[in-house]
Amino acid sequence: MKARQQLTALHPRYIRLLVDWAALQPRAEEPAVLSGEVEGCARAVGPCSAYAGLREELAAIASQQRAARAEGGEGFEVVLDLFGVPAWAARPPGGCEQGDTHAFSRPLSAAGLAGYRALIRSLLALGAREGVALDWFSPWNEPNDAVFLSPQRQDCTIASPTLAPTVYAQLARAMADELHAAGGSRHILLGELNAFQEPSPHRTSIAEFVAGLGQEVICLSTVWSVHAYARRDKAIPELEAVAELEAALDRRGPCGQRARIWVTEAGAGAPHPGRQRIPGLAEESDGCVALARQLEGWVADPRVQAVFQYSFREDPAFPVGLLSADLSHVYPAYNLWREYTRARASGRALSTQAARSACA
């Protein structure tokens, strides 16, 4: 209950739900199970409280939305991000794959693409049943990373053209068709890109990915997203991910130049985000300050419309959360987001002094 109050105190406008299709529909002959029991742990870390999958998540979001409206506000607008290919939906192995690649990462077969369309329809139906508007959909998570989409190239050299934009375009067009057929004012969130600056055999850079898409895909949406975590010390990149995405889109003509940016994964942890945290309050504070610097730059950028914290409860596999996985510890970044929320509510900018004080 306390964690829920802490989350509500941040007054989030959006909540991003990751939809692992491979886990939801392991067999082609059975529909995706959207209400299956989930243990409710943070990768086996307690406390745990079982719940009925996406159905109950949407029911909880509906409850939060009603509470926000009762107070004259809004928030908890759902953004669905799909990933994970079931074995029956994947193409056979091929191209430049890493040794541990499984069907989960492989592009869709013809049957898989039909299943992907059916999944979108089932998600829309679930939202209708639970009374939650599902207005934002993203075709695939980190399509420029072989972890989520493999192979990135046919041959294991960066001279081999990236395959990712072609596969992604197929998914984006299928999603656009399904959302259009469903009616209403639903939107596609393009990108969800990992902030890769340089290509590799198993990665496609931001610039390379955007350049490889057809113009009709660039024009499917006016909103693009990128993942950009607070890096420190030797892990600081040469180029800022948001600026790199904006430059890549600007090179694609009017549709790209009109695009606005969402940072759908942000957060602070170790100097190299995703690695295990370095213990100590000084390290936590340093990470918070690095995140504050990012926020300051994004708030000043008129193209950046939203920034999402990943995650609220710490994911032990990618520790950049606001609360520890066992919910016993609040990281300084939580206080930063709370101050940011208060500044936004009062119509003022979050000052550097206030941000640094929040991180102390």
Short mmCIF file of C-alpha atoms in Angstrom, two decimals:
data_model
loop_
_atom_site.label_atom_id
_atom_site.label_comp_id
_atom_site.label_asym_id
_atom_site.label_seq_id
_atom_site.Cartn_x
_atom_site.Cartn_y
_atom_site.Cartn_z
CA MET A 1 0.00 0.00 0.00
CA LYS A 2 2.83 2.40 0.84
CA ALA A 3 4.50 1.77 -2.53
CA ARG A 4 1.22 2.54 -4.30
CA GLN A 5 0.97 5.83 -2.41
CA GLN A 6 4.55 6.66 -3.38
CA LEU A 7 3.76 5.96 -7.03
CA THR A 8 0.55 8.00 -6.94
CA ALA A 9 2.43 10.92 -5.39
CA LEU A 10 4.43 11.23 -8.62
CA HIS A 11 1.20 11.84 -10.60
CA PRO A 12 2.45 10.03 -13.72
CA ARG A 13 0.76 11.06 -16.93
CA TYR A 14 1.63 7.78 -18.68
CA ILE A 15 2.26 4.21 -17.65
CA ARG A 16 4.15 1.92 -20.01
CA LEU A 17 3.17 -1.74 -20.12
CA LEU A 18 5.55 -4.23 -21.69
CA VAL A 19 3.66 -7.00 -23.49
CA ASP A 20 5.71 -10.21 -23.75
CA TRP A 21 3.88 -12.02 -26.53
CA ALA A 22 6.06 -15.13 -26.23
CA ALA A 23 4.95 -15.59 -22.61
CA LEU A 24 1.30 -14.87 -23.37
CA GLN A 25 0.80 -17.20 -26.33
CA PRO A 26 3.18 -20.18 -26.36
CA ARG A 27 0.83 -22.21 -28.60
CA ALA A 28 -0.60 -21.04 -31.91
CA GLU A 29 -3.84 -22.95 -31.49
CA GLU A 30 -4.72 -21.10 -28.29
CA PRO A 31 -5.33 -17.34 -27.95
CA ALA A 32 -3.02 -15.13 -25.95
CA VAL A 33 -3.68 -15.54 -22.22
CA LEU A 34 -4.18 -12.00 -20.99
CA SER A 35 -5.40 -12.94 -17.51
CA GLY A 36 -2.98 -15.70 -16.50
CA GLU A 37 -1.59 -15.63 -12.98
CA VAL A 38 1.63 -13.68 -12.44
CA GLU A 39 3.58 -14.21 -9.22
CA GLY A 40 4.04 -10.47 -8.63
CA CYS A 41 7.69 -10.72 -7.55
CA ALA A 42 10.58 -8.67 -8.93
CA ARG A 43 12.35 -11.57 -10.68
CA ALA A 44 11.88 -13.84 -7.65
CA VAL A 45 12.54 -11.01 -5.15
CA GLY A 46 9.71 -10.43 -2.68
CA PRO A 47 7.38 -9.08 -1.54
CA CYS A 48 5.17 -10.95 -3.98
CA SER A 49 1.48 -10.58 -4.62
CA ALA A 50 -0.02 -12.66 -7.40
CA TYR A 51 -2.32 -11.04 -9.91
CA ALA A 52 -4.18 -11.95 -13.09
CA GLY A 53 -1.80 -10.67 -15.74
CA LEU A 54 -2.63 -7.83 -18.10
CA ARG A 55 -6.31 -7.97 -17.23
CA GLU A 56 -5.68 -7.11 -13.60
CA GLU A 57 -2.99 -4.58 -14.50
CA LEU A 58 -5.54 -2.72 -16.61
CA ALA A 59 -8.11 -3.00 -13.83
CA ALA A 60 -5.63 -1.43 -11.40
CA ILE A 61 -4.86 1.33 -13.90
CA ALA A 62 -8.58 2.00 -14.31
CA SER A 63 -8.82 2.40 -10.54
CA GLN A 64 -5.95 4.90 -10.55
CA GLN A 65 -7.52 6.81 -13.41
CA ARG A 66 -10.83 7.10 -11.55
CA ALA A 67 -9.06 8.33 -8.43
CA ALA A 68 -7.15 10.94 -10.43
CA ARG A 69 -10.33 12.19 -12.11
CA ALA A 70 -12.10 12.42 -8.75
CA GLU A 71 -9.40 14.87 -7.71
CA GLY A 72 -9.81 16.88 -10.90
CA GLY A 73 -6.66 15.52 -12.54
CA GLU A 74 -5.63 12.94 -15.08
CA GLY A 75 -2.88 10.43 -15.60
CA PHE A 76 -1.98 6.76 -15.99
CA GLU A 77 -2.56 6.86 -19.73
CA VAL A 78 -1.49 3.46 -21.07
CA VAL A 79 1.33 2.93 -23.57
CA LEU A 80 1.64 -0.69 -24.77
CA ASP A 81 5.02 -1.89 -26.04
CA LEU A 82 5.14 -5.32 -27.70
CA PHE A 83 8.06 -7.75 -27.85
CA GLY A 84 8.90 -11.47 -27.72
CA VAL A 85 8.22 -13.90 -30.59
CA PRO A 86 6.56 -17.22 -29.67
CA ALA A 87 8.36 -20.24 -31.13
CA TRP A 88 5.47 -21.01 -33.48
CA ALA A 89 5.51 -17.44 -34.86
CA ALA A 90 9.23 -17.21 -35.65
CA ARG A 91 11.20 -17.74 -38.82
CA PRO A 92 13.97 -20.37 -38.87
CA PRO A 93 17.49 -19.40 -37.77
CA GLY A 94 19.55 -17.41 -40.23
CA GLY A 95 21.87 -14.49 -40.76
CA CYS A 96 24.34 -13.19 -38.19
CA GLU A 97 22.96 -14.56 -34.94
CA GLN A 98 24.57 -14.65 -31.53
CA GLY A 99 25.10 -18.05 -29.98
CA ASP A 100 22.29 -17.75 -27.45
CA THR A 101 19.62 -16.55 -29.90
CA HIS A 102 16.20 -18.18 -29.63
CA ALA A 103 12.85 -17.82 -31.37
CA PHE A 104 12.02 -15.00 -28.91
CA SER A 105 14.17 -12.63 -30.99
CA ARG A 106 13.57 -13.87 -34.54
CA PRO A 107 11.37 -12.09 -37.09
CA LEU A 108 7.86 -13.26 -37.70
CA SER A 109 6.77 -15.89 -40.19
CA ALA A 110 3.58 -15.36 -42.20
CA ALA A 111 1.64 -17.21 -39.48
CA GLY A 112 3.42 -15.11 -36.89
CA LEU A 113 2.42 -11.85 -38.54
CA ALA A 114 -1.23 -12.99 -38.56
CA GLY A 115 -0.86 -13.87 -34.88
CA TYR A 116 0.66 -10.46 -34.17
CA ARG A 117 -2.39 -8.80 -35.71
CA ALA A 118 -4.69 -11.02 -33.63
CA LEU A 119 -2.78 -10.06 -30.47
CA ILE A 120 -3.38 -6.37 -31.15
CA ARG A 121 -7.09 -7.03 -31.59
CA SER A 122 -7.24 -9.02 -28.35
CA LEU A 123 -5.48 -6.20 -26.46
CA LEU A 124 -7.98 -3.66 -27.76
CA ALA A 125 -10.86 -5.93 -26.73
CA LEU A 126 -9.38 -6.35 -23.25
CA GLY A 127 -9.07 -2.59 -22.82
CA ALA A 128 -12.70 -2.17 -23.80
CA ARG A 129 -13.80 -4.79 -21.27
CA GLU A 130 -11.78 -3.21 -18.46
CA GLY A 131 -12.87 0.34 -19.30
CA VAL A 132 -9.35 1.55 -20.12
CA ALA A 133 -8.62 3.50 -23.29
CA LEU A 134 -5.62 1.98 -25.07
CA ASP A 135 -4.57 4.87 -27.27
CA TRP A 136 -0.81 4.31 -27.60
CA PHE A 137 0.84 1.26 -29.14
CA SER A 138 4.48 0.65 -30.02
CA PRO A 139 5.19 -2.05 -32.64
CA TRP A 140 8.31 -3.55 -31.01
CA ASN A 141 10.74 -2.91 -28.18
CA GLU A 142 14.34 -2.01 -29.14
CA PRO A 143 14.15 -3.26 -32.73
CA ASN A 144 17.75 -2.13 -33.31
CA ASP A 145 19.10 -4.61 -30.74
CA ALA A 146 19.59 -8.33 -31.49
CA VAL A 147 18.28 -9.16 -28.01
CA PHE A 148 14.80 -8.25 -29.27
CA LEU A 149 15.15 -8.58 -33.06
CA SER A 150 17.64 -10.97 -34.63
CA PRO A 151 19.47 -11.09 -36.93
CA GLN A 152 20.35 -7.44 -37.33
CA ARG A 153 22.48 -8.28 -40.38
CA GLN A 154 22.86 -11.13 -42.82
CA ASP A 155 26.64 -11.28 -42.43
CA CYS A 156 28.65 -10.62 -39.27
CA THR A 157 30.21 -7.38 -40.44
CA ILE A 158 29.01 -3.79 -40.24
CA ALA A 159 29.43 -3.60 -44.01
CA SER A 160 26.41 -5.91 -44.22
CA PRO A 161 23.25 -3.75 -44.47
CA THR A 162 20.96 -3.73 -41.46
CA LEU A 163 17.86 -5.92 -41.74
CA ALA A 164 16.08 -4.37 -38.77
CA PRO A 165 14.26 -1.49 -40.52
CA THR A 166 12.63 -3.84 -43.04
CA VAL A 167 11.34 -6.18 -40.34
CA TYR A 168 10.20 -3.27 -38.18
CA ALA A 169 8.36 -1.68 -41.10
CA GLN A 170 6.35 -4.87 -41.54
CA LEU A 171 5.30 -4.77 -37.88
CA ALA A 172 4.54 -1.04 -37.91
CA ARG A 173 2.34 -1.31 -41.00
CA ALA A 174 0.46 -4.29 -39.58
CA MET A 175 -0.14 -2.41 -36.33
CA ALA A 176 -1.28 0.71 -38.17
CA ASP A 177 -3.76 -1.35 -40.19
CA GLU A 178 -5.24 -2.96 -37.07
CA LEU A 179 -5.55 0.31 -35.17
CA HIS A 180 -7.13 2.01 -38.16
CA ALA A 181 -9.63 -0.82 -38.55
CA ALA A 182 -10.55 -0.53 -34.86
CA GLY A 183 -11.44 3.14 -35.29
CA GLY A 184 -10.99 5.91 -32.78
CA SER A 185 -7.97 8.14 -32.32
CA ARG A 186 -5.30 5.61 -31.42
CA HIS A 187 -1.65 6.39 -32.02
CA ILE A 188 1.52 4.54 -32.91
CA LEU A 189 4.67 5.30 -30.97
CA LEU A 190 7.55 4.67 -33.35
CA GLY A 191 11.08 3.72 -32.39
CA GLU A 192 11.56 2.49 -28.81
CA LEU A 193 15.20 2.49 -29.89
CA ASN A 194 18.17 1.47 -27.83
CA ALA A 195 20.61 4.39 -27.76
CA PHE A 196 23.23 2.78 -29.97
CA GLN A 197 25.50 5.34 -31.60
CA GLU A 198 27.80 2.98 -33.49
CA PRO A 199 26.75 -0.07 -35.51
CA SER A 200 28.01 -3.58 -34.82
CA PRO A 201 27.13 -7.01 -36.25
CA HIS A 202 24.37 -7.30 -33.65
CA ARG A 203 23.34 -3.66 -33.33
CA THR A 204 21.89 -1.00 -35.60
CA SER A 205 22.70 2.60 -34.73
CA ILE A 206 19.93 5.15 -34.32
CA ALA A 207 20.98 7.00 -37.47
CA GLU A 208 21.24 3.79 -39.51
CA PHE A 209 17.85 2.55 -38.35
CA VAL A 210 15.98 5.76 -39.17
CA ALA A 211 17.74 6.06 -42.53
CA GLY A 212 16.72 2.51 -43.45
CA LEU A 213 12.96 3.00 -43.04
CA GLY A 214 10.65 3.75 -45.94
CA GLN A 215 9.05 7.17 -46.02
CA GLU A 216 5.58 5.71 -45.41
CA VAL A 217 6.77 4.35 -42.05
CA ILE A 218 8.42 7.63 -41.07
CA CYS A 219 5.05 9.27 -41.64
CA LEU A 220 2.99 6.75 -39.62
CA SER A 221 3.33 8.84 -36.46
CA THR A 222 4.44 12.23 -35.20
CA VAL A 223 5.95 10.73 -32.04
CA TRP A 224 9.21 8.74 -31.76
CA SER A 225 10.83 7.21 -28.70
CA VAL A 226 14.33 6.39 -27.51
CA HIS A 227 15.86 4.88 -24.38
CA ALA A 228 18.45 7.09 -22.68
CA TYR A 229 19.80 6.37 -19.21
CA ALA A 230 21.96 8.59 -17.00
CA ARG A 231 25.58 7.62 -17.66
CA ARG A 232 28.60 8.79 -15.71
CA ASP A 233 32.34 8.88 -15.91
CA LYS A 234 33.78 6.78 -18.76
CA ALA A 235 30.30 5.58 -19.75
CA ILE A 236 29.18 9.05 -20.93
CA PRO A 237 28.47 8.84 -24.69
CA GLU A 238 29.91 11.26 -27.21
CA LEU A 239 26.45 12.17 -28.50
CA GLU A 240 23.22 12.61 -26.55
CA ALA A 241 20.63 10.03 -27.66
CA VAL A 242 17.71 12.44 -28.05
CA ALA A 243 19.76 14.87 -30.13
CA GLU A 244 20.98 12.00 -32.29
CA LEU A 245 17.43 10.77 -32.94
CA GLU A 246 16.26 14.31 -33.75
CA ALA A 247 19.10 14.76 -36.24
CA ALA A 248 18.33 11.42 -37.89
CA LEU A 249 14.64 12.31 -38.22
CA ASP A 250 15.42 15.78 -39.56
CA ARG A 251 17.26 14.15 -42.47
CA ARG A 252 14.07 12.30 -43.46
CA GLY A 253 12.05 15.30 -44.62
CA PRO A 254 8.86 16.96 -43.35
CA CYS A 255 7.42 13.95 -41.46
CA GLY A 256 10.66 13.43 -39.57
CA GLN A 257 11.13 17.13 -38.93
CA ARG A 258 7.66 17.37 -37.38
CA ALA A 259 8.27 14.42 -35.07
CA ARG A 260 8.25 14.87 -31.33
CA ILE A 261 10.31 12.75 -28.94
CA TRP A 262 9.46 10.61 -25.94
CA VAL A 263 12.23 9.19 -23.77
CA THR A 264 10.43 5.98 -22.79
CA GLU A 265 13.22 4.56 -20.65
CA ALA A 266 15.25 6.79 -18.34
CA GLY A 267 16.77 6.24 -14.95
CA ALA A 268 19.91 6.24 -12.84
CA GLY A 269 21.94 3.41 -11.39
CA ALA A 270 25.57 2.43 -11.90
CA PRO A 271 27.82 4.69 -14.01
CA HIS A 272 27.16 2.23 -16.84
CA PRO A 273 23.35 1.76 -16.59
CA GLY A 274 22.17 -1.81 -16.34
CA ARG A 275 25.15 -3.06 -14.40
CA GLN A 276 24.89 -3.77 -10.70
CA ARG A 277 24.74 -0.67 -8.54
CA ILE A 278 27.80 0.43 -6.60
CA PRO A 279 26.73 0.46 -2.93
CA GLY A 280 26.62 3.71 -1.03
CA LEU A 281 24.55 6.87 -0.73
CA ALA A 282 27.21 8.94 -2.52
CA GLU A 283 26.90 6.72 -5.59
CA GLU A 284 23.10 6.93 -5.49
CA SER A 285 23.32 10.72 -5.26
CA ASP A 286 25.78 10.94 -8.16
CA GLY A 287 23.46 8.91 -10.35
CA CYS A 288 20.53 11.12 -9.38
CA VAL A 289 22.48 14.27 -10.30
CA ALA A 290 23.35 12.77 -13.69
CA LEU A 291 19.65 12.10 -14.28
CA ALA A 292 18.84 15.66 -13.18
CA ARG A 293 21.22 17.01 -15.83
CA GLN A 294 19.46 14.95 -18.47
CA LEU A 295 16.05 16.18 -17.34
CA GLU A 296 17.22 19.77 -17.45
CA GLY A 297 18.27 19.38 -21.07
CA TRP A 298 15.13 17.52 -22.11
CA VAL A 299 12.79 20.03 -20.44
CA ALA A 300 14.52 22.80 -22.39
CA ASP A 301 14.05 20.93 -25.69
CA PRO A 302 10.65 21.80 -27.22
CA ARG A 303 10.59 18.52 -29.15
CA VAL A 304 10.73 16.36 -26.01
CA GLN A 305 7.17 15.82 -24.82
CA ALA A 306 7.49 13.03 -22.26
CA VAL A 307 10.09 11.24 -20.16
CA PHE A 308 9.39 7.82 -18.62
CA GLN A 309 11.21 6.42 -15.60
CA TYR A 310 12.23 2.76 -15.95
CA SER A 311 11.31 1.39 -13.60
CA PHE A 312 9.42 2.33 -10.42
CA ARG A 313 10.16 -0.90 -8.55
CA GLU A 314 13.73 -1.97 -9.27
CA ASP A 315 14.19 -4.63 -11.93
CA PRO A 316 17.11 -6.71 -10.58
CA ALA A 317 18.18 -7.48 -14.15
CA PHE A 318 18.49 -3.76 -14.96
CA PRO A 319 18.80 -1.89 -11.65
CA VAL A 320 17.79 1.72 -12.26
CA GLY A 321 14.52 1.81 -10.30
CA LEU A 322 13.19 4.33 -7.81
CA LEU A 323 12.48 1.79 -5.06
CA SER A 324 14.59 -1.27 -4.35
CA ALA A 325 13.24 -4.60 -5.57
CA ASP A 326 12.18 -5.52 -2.02
CA LEU A 327 10.55 -2.06 -1.65
CA SER A 328 12.57 -1.31 1.50
CA HIS A 329 14.75 1.47 0.11
CA VAL A 330 13.91 4.69 -1.74
CA TYR A 331 16.64 5.92 -4.07
CA PRO A 332 17.37 9.67 -4.35
CA ALA A 333 16.03 9.69 -7.92
CA TYR A 334 12.54 9.25 -6.45
CA ASN A 335 12.88 12.59 -4.69
CA LEU A 336 14.07 14.15 -7.95
CA TRP A 337 10.97 12.96 -9.80
CA ARG A 338 8.75 14.16 -6.95
CA GLU A 339 10.29 17.64 -7.14
CA TYR A 340 9.92 17.58 -10.92
CA THR A 341 6.24 16.71 -10.51
CA ARG A 342 5.69 19.58 -8.09
CA ALA A 343 7.45 22.04 -10.39
CA ARG A 344 5.36 20.90 -13.36
CA ALA A 345 2.13 21.21 -11.37
CA SER A 346 2.99 24.80 -10.41
CA GLY A 347 3.99 25.73 -13.95
CA ARG A 348 7.62 26.39 -13.15
CA ALA A 349 10.86 24.85 -14.29
CA LEU A 350 12.79 22.61 -11.92
CA SER A 351 15.80 24.65 -10.88
CA THR A 352 19.28 23.13 -10.81
CA GLN A 353 19.50 23.95 -7.11
CA ALA A 354 16.22 22.21 -6.33
CA ALA A 355 17.26 19.17 -8.38
CA ARG A 356 20.59 18.83 -6.62
CA SER A 357 18.93 19.27 -3.23
CA ALA A 358 16.48 16.49 -4.11
CA CYS A 359 19.41 14.20 -4.97
CA ALA A 360 21.29 14.84 -1.73
#
